[in-house]
Structures are given as C-alpha cells and as structure tokens.
Coordinates of N, CA and C in Angstrom, one line a residue:
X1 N -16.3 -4.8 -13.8 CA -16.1 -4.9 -12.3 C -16.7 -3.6 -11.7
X2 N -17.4 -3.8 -10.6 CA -17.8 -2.6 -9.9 C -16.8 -1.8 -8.7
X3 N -17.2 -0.9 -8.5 CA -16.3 -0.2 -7.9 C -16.2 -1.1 -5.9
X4 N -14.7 -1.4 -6.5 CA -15.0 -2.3 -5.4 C -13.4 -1.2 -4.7
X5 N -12.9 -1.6 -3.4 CA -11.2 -1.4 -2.8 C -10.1 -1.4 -4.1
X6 N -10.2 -2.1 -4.6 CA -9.0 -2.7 -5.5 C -9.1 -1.7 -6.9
X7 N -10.2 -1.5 -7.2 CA -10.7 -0.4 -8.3 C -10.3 0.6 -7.9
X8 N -10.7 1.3 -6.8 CA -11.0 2.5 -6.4 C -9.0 2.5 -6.0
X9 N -8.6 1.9 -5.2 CA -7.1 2.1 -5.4 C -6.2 2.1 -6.5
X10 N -6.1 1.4 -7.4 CA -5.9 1.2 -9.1 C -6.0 2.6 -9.9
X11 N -7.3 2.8 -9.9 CA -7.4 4.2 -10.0 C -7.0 5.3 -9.9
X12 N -7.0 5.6 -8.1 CA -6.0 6.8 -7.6 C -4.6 6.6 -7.5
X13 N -3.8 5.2 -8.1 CA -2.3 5.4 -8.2 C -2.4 5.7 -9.7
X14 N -3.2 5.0 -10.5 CA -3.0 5.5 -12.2 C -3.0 7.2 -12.5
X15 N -3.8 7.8 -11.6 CA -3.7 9.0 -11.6 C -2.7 10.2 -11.1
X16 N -1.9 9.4 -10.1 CA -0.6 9.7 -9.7 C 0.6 9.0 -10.1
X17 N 0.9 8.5 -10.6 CA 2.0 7.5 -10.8 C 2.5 7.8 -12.3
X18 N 3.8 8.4 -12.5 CA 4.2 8.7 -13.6 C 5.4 7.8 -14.0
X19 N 5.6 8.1 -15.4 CA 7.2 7.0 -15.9 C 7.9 7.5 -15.4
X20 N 9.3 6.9 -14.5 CA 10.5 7.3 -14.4 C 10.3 7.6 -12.9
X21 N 9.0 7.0 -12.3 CA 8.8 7.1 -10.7 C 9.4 5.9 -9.9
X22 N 9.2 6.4 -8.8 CA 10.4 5.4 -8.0 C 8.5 4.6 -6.9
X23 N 8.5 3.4 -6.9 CA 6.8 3.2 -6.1 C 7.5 1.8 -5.3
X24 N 7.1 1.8 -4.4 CA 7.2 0.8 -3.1 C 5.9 -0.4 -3.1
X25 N 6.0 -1.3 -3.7 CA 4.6 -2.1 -3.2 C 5.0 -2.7 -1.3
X26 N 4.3 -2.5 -0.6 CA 5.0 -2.7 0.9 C 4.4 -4.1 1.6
X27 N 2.8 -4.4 0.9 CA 3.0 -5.6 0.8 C 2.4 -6.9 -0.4
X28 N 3.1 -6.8 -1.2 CA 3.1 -7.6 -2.3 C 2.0 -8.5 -2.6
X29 N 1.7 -9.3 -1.8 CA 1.1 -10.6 -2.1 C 0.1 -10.9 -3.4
X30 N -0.1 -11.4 -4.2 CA -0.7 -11.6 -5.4 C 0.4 -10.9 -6.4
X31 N 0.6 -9.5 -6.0 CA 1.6 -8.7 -7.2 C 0.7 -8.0 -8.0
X32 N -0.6 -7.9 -7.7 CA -1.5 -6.9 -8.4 C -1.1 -5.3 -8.4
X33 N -0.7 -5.2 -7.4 CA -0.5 -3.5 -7.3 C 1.3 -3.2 -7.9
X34 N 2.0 -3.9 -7.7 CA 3.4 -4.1 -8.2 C 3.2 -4.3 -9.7
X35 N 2.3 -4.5 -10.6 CA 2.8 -4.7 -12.1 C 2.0 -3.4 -12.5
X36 N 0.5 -3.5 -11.6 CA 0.1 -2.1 -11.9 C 0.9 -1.0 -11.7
X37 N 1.8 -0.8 -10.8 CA 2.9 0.3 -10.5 C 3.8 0.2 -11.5
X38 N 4.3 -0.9 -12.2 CA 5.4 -1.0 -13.0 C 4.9 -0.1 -14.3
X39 N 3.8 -0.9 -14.3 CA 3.2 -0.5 -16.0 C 2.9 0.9 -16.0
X40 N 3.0 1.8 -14.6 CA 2.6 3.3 -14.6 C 4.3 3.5 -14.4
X41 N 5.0 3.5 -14.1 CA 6.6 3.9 -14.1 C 7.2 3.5 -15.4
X42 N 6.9 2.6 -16.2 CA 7.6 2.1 -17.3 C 8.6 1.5 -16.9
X43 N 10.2 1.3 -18.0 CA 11.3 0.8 -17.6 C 12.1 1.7 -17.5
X44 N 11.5 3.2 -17.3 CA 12.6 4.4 -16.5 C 12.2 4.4 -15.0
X45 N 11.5 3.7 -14.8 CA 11.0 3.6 -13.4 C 11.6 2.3 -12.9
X46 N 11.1 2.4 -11.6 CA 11.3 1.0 -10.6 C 10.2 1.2 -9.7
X47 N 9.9 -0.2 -9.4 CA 8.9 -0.8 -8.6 C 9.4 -1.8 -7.6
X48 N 9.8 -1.5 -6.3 CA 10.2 -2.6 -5.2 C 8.9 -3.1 -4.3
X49 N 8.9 -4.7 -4.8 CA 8.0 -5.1 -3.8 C 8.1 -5.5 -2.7
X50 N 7.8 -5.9 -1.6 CA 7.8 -6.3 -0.4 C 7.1 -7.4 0.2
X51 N 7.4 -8.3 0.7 CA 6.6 -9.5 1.4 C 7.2 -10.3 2.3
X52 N 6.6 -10.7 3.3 CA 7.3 -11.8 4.6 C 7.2 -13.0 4.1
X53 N 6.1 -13.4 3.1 CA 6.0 -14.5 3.1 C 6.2 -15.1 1.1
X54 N 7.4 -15.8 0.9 CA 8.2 -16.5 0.2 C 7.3 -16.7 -1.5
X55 N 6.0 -17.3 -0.9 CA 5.0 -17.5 -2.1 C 4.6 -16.0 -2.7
X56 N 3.9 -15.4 -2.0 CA 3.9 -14.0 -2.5 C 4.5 -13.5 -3.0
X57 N 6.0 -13.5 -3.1 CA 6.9 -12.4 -4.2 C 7.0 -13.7 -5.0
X58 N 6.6 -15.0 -5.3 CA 7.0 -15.9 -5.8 C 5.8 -15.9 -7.4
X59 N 4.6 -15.4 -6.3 CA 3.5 -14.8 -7.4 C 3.9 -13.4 -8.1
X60 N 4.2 -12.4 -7.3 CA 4.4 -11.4 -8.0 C 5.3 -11.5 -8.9
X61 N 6.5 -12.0 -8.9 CA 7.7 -12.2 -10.0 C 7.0 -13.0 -11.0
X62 N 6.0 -13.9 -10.9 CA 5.7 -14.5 -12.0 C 4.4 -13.6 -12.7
X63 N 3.8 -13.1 -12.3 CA 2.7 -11.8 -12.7 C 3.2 -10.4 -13.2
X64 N 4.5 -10.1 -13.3 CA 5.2 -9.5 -13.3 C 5.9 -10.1 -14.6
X65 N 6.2 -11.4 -15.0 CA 6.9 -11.9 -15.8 C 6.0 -11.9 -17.1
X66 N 4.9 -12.4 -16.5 CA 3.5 -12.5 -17.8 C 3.0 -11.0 -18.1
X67 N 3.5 -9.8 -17.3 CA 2.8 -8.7 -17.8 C 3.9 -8.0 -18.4
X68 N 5.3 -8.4 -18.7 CA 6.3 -7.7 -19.2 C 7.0 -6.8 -18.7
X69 N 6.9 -6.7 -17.5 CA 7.6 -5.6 -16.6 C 8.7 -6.1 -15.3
X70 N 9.2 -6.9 -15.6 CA 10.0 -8.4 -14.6 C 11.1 -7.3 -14.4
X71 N 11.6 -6.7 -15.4 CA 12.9 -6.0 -15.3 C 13.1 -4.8 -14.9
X72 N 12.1 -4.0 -14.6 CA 11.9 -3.1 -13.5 C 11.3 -3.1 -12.0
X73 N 11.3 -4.4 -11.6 CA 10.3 -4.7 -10.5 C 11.4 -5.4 -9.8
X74 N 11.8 -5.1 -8.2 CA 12.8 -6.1 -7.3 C 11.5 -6.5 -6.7
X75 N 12.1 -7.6 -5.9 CA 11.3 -8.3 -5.1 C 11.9 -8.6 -3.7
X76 N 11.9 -8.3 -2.7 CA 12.4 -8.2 -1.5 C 11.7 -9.1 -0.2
X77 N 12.0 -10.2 0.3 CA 11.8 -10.9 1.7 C 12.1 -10.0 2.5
X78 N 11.2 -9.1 2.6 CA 11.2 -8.6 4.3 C 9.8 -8.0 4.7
X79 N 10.3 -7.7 6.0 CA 8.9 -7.4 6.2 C 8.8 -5.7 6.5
X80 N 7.3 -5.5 6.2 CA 7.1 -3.9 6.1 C 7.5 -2.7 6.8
X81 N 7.8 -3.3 8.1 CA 8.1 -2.6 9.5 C 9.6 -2.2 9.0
X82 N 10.4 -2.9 8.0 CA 11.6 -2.1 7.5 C 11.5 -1.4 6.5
X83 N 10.5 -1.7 5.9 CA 10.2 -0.8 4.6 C 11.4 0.6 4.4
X84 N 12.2 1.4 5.4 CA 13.0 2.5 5.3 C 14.0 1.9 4.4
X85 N 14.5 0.4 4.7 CA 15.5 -0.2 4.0 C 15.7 -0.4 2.6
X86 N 14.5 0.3 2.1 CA 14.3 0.0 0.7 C 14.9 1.3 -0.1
X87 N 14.7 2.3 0.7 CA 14.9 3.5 -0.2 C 15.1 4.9 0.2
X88 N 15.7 6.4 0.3 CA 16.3 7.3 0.5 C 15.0 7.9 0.7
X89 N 15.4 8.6 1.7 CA 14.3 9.7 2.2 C 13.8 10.2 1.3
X90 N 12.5 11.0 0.8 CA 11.6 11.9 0.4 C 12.0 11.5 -1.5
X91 N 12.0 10.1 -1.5 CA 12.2 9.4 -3.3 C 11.2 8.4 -4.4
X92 N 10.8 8.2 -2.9 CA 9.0 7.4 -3.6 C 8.2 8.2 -4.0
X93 N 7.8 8.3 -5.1 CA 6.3 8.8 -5.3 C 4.8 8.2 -5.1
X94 N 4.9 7.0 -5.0 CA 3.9 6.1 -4.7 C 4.3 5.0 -3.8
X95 N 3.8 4.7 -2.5 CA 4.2 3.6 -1.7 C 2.0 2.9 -1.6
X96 N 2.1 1.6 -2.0 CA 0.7 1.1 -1.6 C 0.9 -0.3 -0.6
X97 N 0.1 -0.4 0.5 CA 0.0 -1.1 1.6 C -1.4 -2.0 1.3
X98 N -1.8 -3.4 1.3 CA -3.0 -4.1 1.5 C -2.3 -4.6 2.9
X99 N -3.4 -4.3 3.9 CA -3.0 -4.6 5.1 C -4.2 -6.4 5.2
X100 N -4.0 -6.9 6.1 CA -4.8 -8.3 5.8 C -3.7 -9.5 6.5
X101 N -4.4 -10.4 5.2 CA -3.5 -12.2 4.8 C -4.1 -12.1 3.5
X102 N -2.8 -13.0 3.2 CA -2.9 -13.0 1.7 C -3.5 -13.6 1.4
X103 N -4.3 -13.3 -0.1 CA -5.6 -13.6 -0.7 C -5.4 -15.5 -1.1
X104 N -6.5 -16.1 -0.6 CA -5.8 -17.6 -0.9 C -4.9 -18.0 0.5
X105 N -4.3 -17.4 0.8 CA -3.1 -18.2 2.0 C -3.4 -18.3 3.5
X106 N -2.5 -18.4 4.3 CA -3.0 -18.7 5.9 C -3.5 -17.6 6.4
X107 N -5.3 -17.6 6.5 CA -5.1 -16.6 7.7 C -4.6 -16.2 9.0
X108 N -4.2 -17.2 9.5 CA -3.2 -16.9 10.8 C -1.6 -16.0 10.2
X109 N -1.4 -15.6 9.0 CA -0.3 -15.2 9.1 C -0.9 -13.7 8.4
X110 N -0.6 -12.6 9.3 CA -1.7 -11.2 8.9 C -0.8 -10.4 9.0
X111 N -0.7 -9.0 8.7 CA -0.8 -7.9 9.2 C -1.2 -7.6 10.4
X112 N -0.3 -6.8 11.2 CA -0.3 -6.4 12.5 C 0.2 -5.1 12.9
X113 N -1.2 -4.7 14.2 CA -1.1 -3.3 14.1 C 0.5 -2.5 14.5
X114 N 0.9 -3.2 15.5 CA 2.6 -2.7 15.9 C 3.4 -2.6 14.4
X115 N 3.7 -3.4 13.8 CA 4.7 -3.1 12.4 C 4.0 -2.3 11.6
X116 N 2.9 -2.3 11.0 CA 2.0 -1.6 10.5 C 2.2 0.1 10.3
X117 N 1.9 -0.2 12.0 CA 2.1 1.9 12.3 C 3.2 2.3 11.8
X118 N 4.6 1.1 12.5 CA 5.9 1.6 11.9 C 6.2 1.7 10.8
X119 N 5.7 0.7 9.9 CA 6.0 0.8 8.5 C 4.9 2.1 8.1
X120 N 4.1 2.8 8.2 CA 3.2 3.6 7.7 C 4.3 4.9 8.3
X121 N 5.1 5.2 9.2 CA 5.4 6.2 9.8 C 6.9 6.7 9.1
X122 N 7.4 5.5 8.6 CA 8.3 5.4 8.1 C 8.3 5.4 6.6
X123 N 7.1 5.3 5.9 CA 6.9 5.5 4.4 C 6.2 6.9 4.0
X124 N 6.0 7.5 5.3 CA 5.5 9.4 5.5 C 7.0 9.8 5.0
X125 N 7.8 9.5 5.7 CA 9.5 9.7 5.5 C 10.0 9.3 4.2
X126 N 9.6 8.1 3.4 CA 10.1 7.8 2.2 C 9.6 8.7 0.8
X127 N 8.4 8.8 1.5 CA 7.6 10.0 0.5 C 8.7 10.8 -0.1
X128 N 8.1 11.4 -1.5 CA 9.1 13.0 -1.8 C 7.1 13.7 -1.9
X129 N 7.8 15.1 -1.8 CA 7.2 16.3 -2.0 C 6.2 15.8 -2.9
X130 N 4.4 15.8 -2.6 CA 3.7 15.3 -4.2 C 3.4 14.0 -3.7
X131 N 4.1 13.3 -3.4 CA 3.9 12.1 -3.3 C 2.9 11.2 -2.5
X132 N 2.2 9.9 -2.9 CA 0.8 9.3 -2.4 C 0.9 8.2 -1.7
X133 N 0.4 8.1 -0.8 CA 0.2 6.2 -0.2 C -1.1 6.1 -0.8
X134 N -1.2 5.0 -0.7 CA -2.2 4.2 -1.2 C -2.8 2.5 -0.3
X135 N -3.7 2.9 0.9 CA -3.4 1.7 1.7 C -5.3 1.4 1.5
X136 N -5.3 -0.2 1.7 CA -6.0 -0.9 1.3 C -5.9 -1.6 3.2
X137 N -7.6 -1.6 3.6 CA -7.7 -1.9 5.1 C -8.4 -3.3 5.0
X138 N -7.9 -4.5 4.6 CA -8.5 -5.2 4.7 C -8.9 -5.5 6.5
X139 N -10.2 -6.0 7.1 CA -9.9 -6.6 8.4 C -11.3 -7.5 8.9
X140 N -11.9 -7.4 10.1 CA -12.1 -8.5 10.6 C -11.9 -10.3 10.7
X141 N -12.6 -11.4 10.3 CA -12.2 -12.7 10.6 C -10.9 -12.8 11.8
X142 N -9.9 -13.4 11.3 CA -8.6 -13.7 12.1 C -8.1 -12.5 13.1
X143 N -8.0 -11.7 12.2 CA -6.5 -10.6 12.8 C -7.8 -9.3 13.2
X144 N -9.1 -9.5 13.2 CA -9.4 -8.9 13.5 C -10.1 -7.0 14.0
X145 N -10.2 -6.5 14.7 CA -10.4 -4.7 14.2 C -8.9 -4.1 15.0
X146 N -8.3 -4.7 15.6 CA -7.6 -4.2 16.2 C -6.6 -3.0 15.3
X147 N -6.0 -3.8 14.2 CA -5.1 -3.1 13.2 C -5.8 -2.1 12.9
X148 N -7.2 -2.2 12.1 CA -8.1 -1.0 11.3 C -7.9 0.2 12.8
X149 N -8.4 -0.1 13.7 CA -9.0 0.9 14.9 C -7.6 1.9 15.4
X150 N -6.4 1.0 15.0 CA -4.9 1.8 15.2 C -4.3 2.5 14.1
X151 N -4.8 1.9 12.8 CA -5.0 2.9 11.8 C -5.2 3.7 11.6
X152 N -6.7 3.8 11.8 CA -7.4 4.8 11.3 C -7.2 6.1 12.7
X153 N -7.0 5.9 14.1 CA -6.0 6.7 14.6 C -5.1 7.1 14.5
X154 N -4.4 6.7 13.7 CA -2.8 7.0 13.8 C -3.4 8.1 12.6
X155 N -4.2 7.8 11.5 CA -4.5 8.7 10.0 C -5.1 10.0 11.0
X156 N -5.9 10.1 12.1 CA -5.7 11.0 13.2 C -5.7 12.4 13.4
X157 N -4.3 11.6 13.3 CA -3.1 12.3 14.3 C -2.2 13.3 13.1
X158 N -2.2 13.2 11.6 CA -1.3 13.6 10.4 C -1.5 14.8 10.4
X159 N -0.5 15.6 10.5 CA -0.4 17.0 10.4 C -1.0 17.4 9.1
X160 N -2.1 18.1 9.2 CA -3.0 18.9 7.9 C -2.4 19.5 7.3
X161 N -1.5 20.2 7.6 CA -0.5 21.4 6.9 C 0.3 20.0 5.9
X162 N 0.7 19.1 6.4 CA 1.5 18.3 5.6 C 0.8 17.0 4.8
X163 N -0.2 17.0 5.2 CA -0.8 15.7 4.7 C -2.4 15.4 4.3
X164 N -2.6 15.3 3.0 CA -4.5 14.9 3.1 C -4.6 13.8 3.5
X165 N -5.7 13.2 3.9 CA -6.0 12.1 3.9 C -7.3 12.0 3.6
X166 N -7.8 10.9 3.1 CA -9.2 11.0 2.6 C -9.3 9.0 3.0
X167 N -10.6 8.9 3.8 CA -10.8 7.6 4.0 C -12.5 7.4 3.3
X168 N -12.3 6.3 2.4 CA -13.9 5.9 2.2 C -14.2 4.8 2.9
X169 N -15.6 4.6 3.0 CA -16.1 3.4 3.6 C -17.6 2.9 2.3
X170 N -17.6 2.1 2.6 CA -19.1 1.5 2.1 C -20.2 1.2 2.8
X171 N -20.9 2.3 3.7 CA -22.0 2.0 4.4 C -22.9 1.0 4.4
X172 N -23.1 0.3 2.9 CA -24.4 0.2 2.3 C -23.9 -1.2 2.4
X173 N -22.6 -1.5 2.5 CA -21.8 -3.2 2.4 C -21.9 -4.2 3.3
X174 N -22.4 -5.3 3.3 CA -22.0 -5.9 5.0 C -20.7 -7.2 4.4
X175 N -20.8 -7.2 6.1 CA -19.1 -8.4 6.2 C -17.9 -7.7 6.3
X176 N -17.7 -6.2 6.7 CA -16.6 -5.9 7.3 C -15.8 -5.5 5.8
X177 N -16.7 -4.7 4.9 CA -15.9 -4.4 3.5 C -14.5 -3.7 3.7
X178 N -13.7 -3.9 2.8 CA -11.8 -2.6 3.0 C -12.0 -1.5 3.3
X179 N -11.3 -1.0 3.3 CA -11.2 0.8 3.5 C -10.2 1.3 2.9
X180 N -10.6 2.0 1.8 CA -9.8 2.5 1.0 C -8.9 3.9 1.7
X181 N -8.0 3.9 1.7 CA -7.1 5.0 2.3 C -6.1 5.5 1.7
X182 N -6.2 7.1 1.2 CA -5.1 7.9 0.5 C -4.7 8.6 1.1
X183 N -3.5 9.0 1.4 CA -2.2 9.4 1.6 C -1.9 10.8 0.5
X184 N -2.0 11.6 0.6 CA -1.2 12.6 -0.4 C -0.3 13.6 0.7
X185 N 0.7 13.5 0.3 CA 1.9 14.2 0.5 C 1.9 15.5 0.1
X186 N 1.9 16.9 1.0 CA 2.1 18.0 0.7 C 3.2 18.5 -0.6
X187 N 3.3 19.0 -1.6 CA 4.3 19.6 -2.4 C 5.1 20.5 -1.8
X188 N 6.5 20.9 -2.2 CA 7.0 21.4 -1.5 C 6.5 23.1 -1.8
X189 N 6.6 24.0 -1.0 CA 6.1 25.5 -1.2 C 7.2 26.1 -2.0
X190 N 6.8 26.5 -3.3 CA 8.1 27.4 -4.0 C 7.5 29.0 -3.9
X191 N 8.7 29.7 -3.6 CA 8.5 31.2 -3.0 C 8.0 31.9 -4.1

C-alpha cells in the first residue's frame, strides 16, 4: 500500500499509542482505527468506539472479534459532539476522528461542521498531558468543504504553547484527497 491518509495515520498512532492506554475511536465506522488502537493498548488498555450510525459499531465489534481484541474495545451509539461522555478529563492518550460518511454507506448521512468543532474542542479536554489526536479530513461530494474550511480554522486558532499541529496535504492528488491532521498535546512542565 502506498502512502495514502489511512497509512500515514496508522502510523503516527502506532508511534504514540502504548499498552495500558486509554484511546477514543470518535468515529468508528468500518472499526479500522479501533482494533488498530486496541492492538496498540493490548488488554491493559481500553479502546472506546463511537458512532451515530448502528451498522458501524455493528462492523467494528465484528472486526474487532476477528482480530482478538473484542474484550478491550466498548462500542458506544452516540454521537461525537458528546464524545466528553466517554471519559475523565486529561485520560485519553489517543482520540482519532475520520470526519466524512461512512465508507460504503449513505452519503447523505456525514459529518458536520457544528458537532465536529464541538467534539474536537472537547477531546483537547479529554487529552492527558503527551497525549495525540489523530483526525482524518475526509471531504467534498455530499457534505462538501464547508466542514474541512471550519477545521482547518478552528486548528488556527490552538494555542502553540499547548499544542502542535502539523497538517499534510497531497498537492500532486486530484479529487479532493483527506487531510491528514495531528494533534499532539503539550506534556506537562516538570520543574
């Protein structure tokens, strides 16, 4: 496989994501990034996935069951915009976002930029010290630039003292390729 969104994010959680970590998939669909998170936490870890839509954690629990990690992984009906409901302030080490419709399913049912921001603003907060997002920009067809263009604003606006961010693109790509987006969470300063 060449280095495509999906590589290039795979990668930068395998390189952050340790056993006995606490990782948020925020939105599930297929369950790709949720067994990959599992299989980087082991069964001292936990992996909570997230999705609005019924089939999607219906996949991931079953992707999850065939990769041997079912018993560290919840699976949660809701949607991202509550994402805080999942877990205690500054205790995630890894939260990953594919913003979009899910691969295969209705494009009319997307990712949108109003919950989006909130869920993104709200998983700065779930972070601990160290800690990475990992968000995947799927966009145009259906749902359009609107979400990407409030994104990559909002990424902005992050206090540098608190936060890297590093965005790639694929100049060289046509058809509106992803955007890979990392998140790293300041460590905390020991005196």
């Amino acid at each position: 496989m060449g280095w495509n969104s999906l590589r290039l994010t795979h990668d930068f959680m395998t390189r952050q994501v340790r056993p006995g970590d606490l990782c948020i998939d925020a939105t599930a669909g297929k369950g790709r990034d949720t067994v990959l998170l599992a299989k980087l936490t082991g069964p001292a870890g936990r992996v909570i996935a997230l999705d609005i839509q019924p089939q999607a954690l219906e996949a991931t629990r079953r992707l999850a069951e065939e990769a041997g990690v079912a018993s560290w992984v919840e699976t949660r009906l809701l949607d991202h915009a509550r994402i805080e409901e999942t877990a205690s302030p500054g205790t995630a080490a890894c939260i990953a976002f594919n913003l979009g419709w899910l691969p295969g399913g209705d494009h009319t049912l997307h990712t949108k930029e109003e919950s989006t921001l909130r869920a993104l603003n709200q998983s700065l907060k779930l972070l601990r010290p160290g800690g990475v997002l990992s968000l995947c920009i799927y966009y145009g067809k259906e749902n359009g630039y609107r979400e990407r263009d409030a994104v990559l604003c909002w990424l902005e606006g992050l206090d540098d003292k608190q936060y890297n961010v590093l965005v790639l693109t694929f100049p060289n790509r046509k058809n509106d390729p992803p955007i890979p987006v990392f998140i790293l969470k300041e460590p905390e300063n020991t005196p």
